[in-house]
Tab-separated table of C-alpha atoms in Angstrom:
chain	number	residue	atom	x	y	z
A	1	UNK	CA	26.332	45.411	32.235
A	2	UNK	CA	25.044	47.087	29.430
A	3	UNK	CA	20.969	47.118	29.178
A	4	UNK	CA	21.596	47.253	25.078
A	5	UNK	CA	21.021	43.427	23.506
A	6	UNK	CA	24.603	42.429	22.016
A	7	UNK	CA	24.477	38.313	22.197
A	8	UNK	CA	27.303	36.725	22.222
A	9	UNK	CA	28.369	34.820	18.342
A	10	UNK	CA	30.184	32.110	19.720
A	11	UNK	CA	29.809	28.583	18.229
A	12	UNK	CA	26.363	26.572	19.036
A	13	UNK	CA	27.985	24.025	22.255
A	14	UNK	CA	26.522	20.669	21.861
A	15	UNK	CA	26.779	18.088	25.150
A	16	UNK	CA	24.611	15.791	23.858
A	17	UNK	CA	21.974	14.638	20.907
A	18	UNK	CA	19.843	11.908	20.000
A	19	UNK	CA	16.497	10.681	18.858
A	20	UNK	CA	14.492	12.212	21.838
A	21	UNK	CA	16.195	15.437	22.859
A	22	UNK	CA	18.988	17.668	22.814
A	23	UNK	CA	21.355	19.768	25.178
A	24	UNK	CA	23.573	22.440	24.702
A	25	UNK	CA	25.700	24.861	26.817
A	26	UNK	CA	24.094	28.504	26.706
A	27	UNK	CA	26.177	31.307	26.326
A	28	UNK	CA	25.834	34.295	28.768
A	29	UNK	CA	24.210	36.820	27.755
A	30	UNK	CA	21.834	35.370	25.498
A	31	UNK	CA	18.484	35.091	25.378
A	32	UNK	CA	15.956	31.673	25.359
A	33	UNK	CA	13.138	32.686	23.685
A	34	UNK	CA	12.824	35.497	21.068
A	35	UNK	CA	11.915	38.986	22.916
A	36	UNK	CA	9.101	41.474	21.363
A	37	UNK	CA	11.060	43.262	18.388
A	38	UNK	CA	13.123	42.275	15.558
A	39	UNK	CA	16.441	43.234	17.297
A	40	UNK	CA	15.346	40.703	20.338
A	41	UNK	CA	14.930	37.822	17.509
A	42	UNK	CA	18.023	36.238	17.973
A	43	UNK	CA	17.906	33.543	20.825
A	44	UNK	CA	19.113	30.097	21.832
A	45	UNK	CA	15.995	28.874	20.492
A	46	UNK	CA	16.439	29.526	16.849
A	47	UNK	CA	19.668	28.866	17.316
A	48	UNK	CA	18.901	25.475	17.744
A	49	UNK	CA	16.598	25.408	15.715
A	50	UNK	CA	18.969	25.881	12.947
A	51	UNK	CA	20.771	22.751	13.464
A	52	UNK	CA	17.509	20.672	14.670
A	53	UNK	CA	14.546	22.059	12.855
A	54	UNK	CA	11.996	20.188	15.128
A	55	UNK	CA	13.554	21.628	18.513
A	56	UNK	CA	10.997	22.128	20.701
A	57	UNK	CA	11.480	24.439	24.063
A	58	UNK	CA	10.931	23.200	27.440
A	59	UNK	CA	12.437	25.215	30.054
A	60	UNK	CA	14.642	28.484	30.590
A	61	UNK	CA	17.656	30.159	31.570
A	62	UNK	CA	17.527	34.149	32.060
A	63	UNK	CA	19.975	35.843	29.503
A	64	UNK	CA	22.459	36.302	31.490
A	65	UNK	CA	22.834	32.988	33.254
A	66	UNK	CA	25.155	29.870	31.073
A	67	UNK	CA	24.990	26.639	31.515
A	68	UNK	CA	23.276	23.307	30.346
A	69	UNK	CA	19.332	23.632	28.715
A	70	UNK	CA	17.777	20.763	27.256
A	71	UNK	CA	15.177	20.822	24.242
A	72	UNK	CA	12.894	18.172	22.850
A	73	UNK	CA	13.159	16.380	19.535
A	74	UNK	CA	9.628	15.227	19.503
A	75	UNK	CA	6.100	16.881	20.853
A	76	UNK	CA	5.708	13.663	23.154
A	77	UNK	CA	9.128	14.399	24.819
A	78	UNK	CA	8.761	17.876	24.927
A	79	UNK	CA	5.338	16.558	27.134
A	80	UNK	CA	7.664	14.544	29.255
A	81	UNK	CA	10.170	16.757	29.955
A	82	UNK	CA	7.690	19.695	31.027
A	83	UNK	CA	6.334	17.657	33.606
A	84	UNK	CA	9.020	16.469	34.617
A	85	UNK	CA	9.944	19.848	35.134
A	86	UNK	CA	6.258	21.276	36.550
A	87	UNK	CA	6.285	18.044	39.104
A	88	UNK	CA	10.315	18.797	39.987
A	89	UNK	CA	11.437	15.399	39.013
A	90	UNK	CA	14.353	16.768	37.246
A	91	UNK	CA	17.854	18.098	39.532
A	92	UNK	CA	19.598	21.378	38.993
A	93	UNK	CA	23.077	22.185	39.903
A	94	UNK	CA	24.114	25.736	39.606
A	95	UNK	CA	27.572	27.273	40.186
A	96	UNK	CA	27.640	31.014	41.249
A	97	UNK	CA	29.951	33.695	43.008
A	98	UNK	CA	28.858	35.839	45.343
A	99	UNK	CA	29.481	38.879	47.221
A	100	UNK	CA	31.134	39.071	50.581
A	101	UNK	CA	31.809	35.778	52.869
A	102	UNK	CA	29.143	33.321	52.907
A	103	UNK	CA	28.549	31.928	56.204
A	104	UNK	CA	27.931	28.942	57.600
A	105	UNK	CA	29.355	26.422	54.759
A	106	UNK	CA	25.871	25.438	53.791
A	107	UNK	CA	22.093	26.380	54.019
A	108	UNK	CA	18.725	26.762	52.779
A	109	UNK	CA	16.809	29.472	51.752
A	110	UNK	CA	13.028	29.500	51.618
A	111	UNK	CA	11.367	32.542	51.037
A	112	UNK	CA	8.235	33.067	48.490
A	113	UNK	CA	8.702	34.928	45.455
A	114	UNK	CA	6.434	37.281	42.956
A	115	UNK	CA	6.638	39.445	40.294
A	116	UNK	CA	7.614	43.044	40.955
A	117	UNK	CA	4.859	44.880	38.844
A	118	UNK	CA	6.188	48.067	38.689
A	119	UNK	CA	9.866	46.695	38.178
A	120	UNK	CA	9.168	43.583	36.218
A	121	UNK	CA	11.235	41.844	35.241
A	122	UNK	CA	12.296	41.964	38.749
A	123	UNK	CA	10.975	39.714	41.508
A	124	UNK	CA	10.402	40.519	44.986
A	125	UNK	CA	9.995	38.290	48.197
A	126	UNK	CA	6.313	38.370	49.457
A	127	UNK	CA	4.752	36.479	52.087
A	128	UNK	CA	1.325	37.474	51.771
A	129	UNK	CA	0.807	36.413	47.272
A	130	UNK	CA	4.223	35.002	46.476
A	131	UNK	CA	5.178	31.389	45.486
A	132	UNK	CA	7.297	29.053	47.442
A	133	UNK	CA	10.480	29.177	46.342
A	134	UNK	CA	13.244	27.041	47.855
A	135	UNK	CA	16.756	26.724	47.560
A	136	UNK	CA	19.869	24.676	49.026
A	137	UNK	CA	23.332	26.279	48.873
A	138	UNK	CA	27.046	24.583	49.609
A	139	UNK	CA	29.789	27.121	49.839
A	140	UNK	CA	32.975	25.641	47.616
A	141	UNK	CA	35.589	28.109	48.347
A	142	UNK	CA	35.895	31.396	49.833
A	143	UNK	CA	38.518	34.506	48.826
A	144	UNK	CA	38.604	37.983	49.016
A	145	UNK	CA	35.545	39.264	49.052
A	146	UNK	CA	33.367	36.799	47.673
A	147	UNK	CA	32.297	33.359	47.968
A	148	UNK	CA	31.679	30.510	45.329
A	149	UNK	CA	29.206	28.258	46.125
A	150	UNK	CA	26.861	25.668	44.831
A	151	UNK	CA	22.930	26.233	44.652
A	152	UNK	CA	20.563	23.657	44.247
A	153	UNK	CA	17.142	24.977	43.676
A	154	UNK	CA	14.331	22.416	44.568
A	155	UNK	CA	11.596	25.011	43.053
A	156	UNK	CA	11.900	26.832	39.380
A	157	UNK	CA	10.508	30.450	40.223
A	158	UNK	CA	11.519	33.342	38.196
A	159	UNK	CA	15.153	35.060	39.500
A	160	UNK	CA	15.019	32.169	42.482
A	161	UNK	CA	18.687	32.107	43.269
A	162	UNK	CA	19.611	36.129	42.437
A	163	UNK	CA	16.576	37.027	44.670
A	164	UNK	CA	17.604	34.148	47.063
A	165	UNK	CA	21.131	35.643	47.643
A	166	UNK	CA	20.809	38.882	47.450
A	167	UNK	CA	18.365	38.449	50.129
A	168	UNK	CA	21.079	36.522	52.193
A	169	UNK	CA	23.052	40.035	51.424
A	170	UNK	CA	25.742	38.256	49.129
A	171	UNK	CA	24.232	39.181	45.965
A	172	UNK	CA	25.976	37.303	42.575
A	173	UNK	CA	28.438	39.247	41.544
A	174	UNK	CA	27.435	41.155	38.071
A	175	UNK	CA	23.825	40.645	38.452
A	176	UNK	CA	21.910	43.276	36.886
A	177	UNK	CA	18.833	43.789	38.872
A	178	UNK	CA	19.570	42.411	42.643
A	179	UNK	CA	23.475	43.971	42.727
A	180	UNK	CA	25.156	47.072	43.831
A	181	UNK	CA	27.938	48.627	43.575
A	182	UNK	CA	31.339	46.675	42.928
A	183	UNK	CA	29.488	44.020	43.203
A	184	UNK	CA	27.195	44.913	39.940
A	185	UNK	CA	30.090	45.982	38.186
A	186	UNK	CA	31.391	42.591	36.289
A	187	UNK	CA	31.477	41.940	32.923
A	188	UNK	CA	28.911	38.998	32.926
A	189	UNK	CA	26.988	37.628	36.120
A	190	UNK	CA	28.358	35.137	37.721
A	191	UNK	CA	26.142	32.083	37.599
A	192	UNK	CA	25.941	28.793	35.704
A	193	UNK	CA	23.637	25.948	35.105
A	194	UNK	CA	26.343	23.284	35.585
A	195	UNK	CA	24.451	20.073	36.214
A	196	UNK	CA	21.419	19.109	35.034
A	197	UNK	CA	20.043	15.651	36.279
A	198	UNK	CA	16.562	14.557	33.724
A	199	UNK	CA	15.018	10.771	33.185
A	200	UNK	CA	15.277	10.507	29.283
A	201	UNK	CA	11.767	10.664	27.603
A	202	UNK	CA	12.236	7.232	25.988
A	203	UNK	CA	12.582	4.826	29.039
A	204	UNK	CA	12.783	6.801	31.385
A	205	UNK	CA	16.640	6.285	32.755
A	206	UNK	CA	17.987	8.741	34.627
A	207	UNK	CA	20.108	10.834	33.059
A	208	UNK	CA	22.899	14.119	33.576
A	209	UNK	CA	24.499	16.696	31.298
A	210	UNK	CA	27.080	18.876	32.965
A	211	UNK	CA	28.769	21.373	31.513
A	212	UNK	CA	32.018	23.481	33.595
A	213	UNK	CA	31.737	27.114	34.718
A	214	UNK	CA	33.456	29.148	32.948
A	215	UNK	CA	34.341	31.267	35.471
């Protein structure tokens, strides 16, 4: 995967909009947020932000993960929806493939993660100054050489599930920073925000926007 930013100019994909918030289905390979520089500008965000003017962000997906985001229509949603977040009231489904043959069918991981100074963006497991950092994983299917399975993160740190599976040694397949080898060398990585599981801002129902992997 090319280090050069070249996002993806596919159509905006709206799953769902109304007074309070709404979702949409992130392209790989595209940023959230604007990076530092002009040629970083372009960004889920203002795409958005094009089509609802008053978008407001609340959470993230790296660049190179898809899947369903949610943004707020209103600053007292946008309130709502970060704590939500910050107190883990919401649920996250992801959808990845990984290297190798995942074993047993289902697990947890729980290791404590920090940035990697020197390396940053990358993470790094540390017991000593890292954050807790949990994650639950269901294998789906297995074939040659790689496993898809389902991870359900119950924490939001930074790189959680690549740092969480690579340290399992079944890294997802085309990621970047915590792949080697074959196993770097796809053309996108290989993990999706499928399901995400919020209590709408006005009332409070619980509410979830899934969108398919498209891979």
């Amino acid at each position: 995967m090319s280090d050069a930013y070249d996002p993806p100019q596919e159509p905006l994909q709206i799953l769902h909009s109304d007074h309070e918030i709404v979702v949409v289905d992130k392209p790989a390979g595209l940023l959230s947020v604007p990076g530092r520089g002009a040629h970083l500008a372009d960004c889920l965000l203002a795409r958005v932000q094009a089509v609802f003017p008053e978008a407001l962000l609340v959470h993230r997906l790296d660049r190179d993960t898809s899947g369903v985001m949610v943004f707020a229509l209103t600053a007292p949603a946008q309130r709502n929806l970060g704590l939500q977040f910050e107190r883990r009231k919401t649920r996250k489904t992801y959808v990845a493939r990984v290297a190798g043959r995942l074993e047993p069918r289902s697990g947890t991981v729980e290791l404590p993660l920090i940035v990697d100074w020197p390396n940053r963006p990358r993470q790094k497991v540390c017991f000593e100054t890292g954050k807790p950092a949990l994650t639950e994983w269901r294998v789906q299917r297995r074939e040659e050489g790689e496993t898809r399975v389902k991870l359900m993160p119950k924490t939001g740190r930074s790189h959680q599930l690549r740092v969480h599976m690579a340290e399992l040694g079944h890294p997802i397949l085309g990621d970047p920073f915590y792949a080697e080898g074959a196993a770097r060398d796809w053309p996108r990585m290989m993990l999706h925000s499928e399901e995400l599981r919020i209590h709408h801002p006005d009332g409070g129902a619980g509410t979830s926007f899934r969108a398919p992997a498209p891979f």
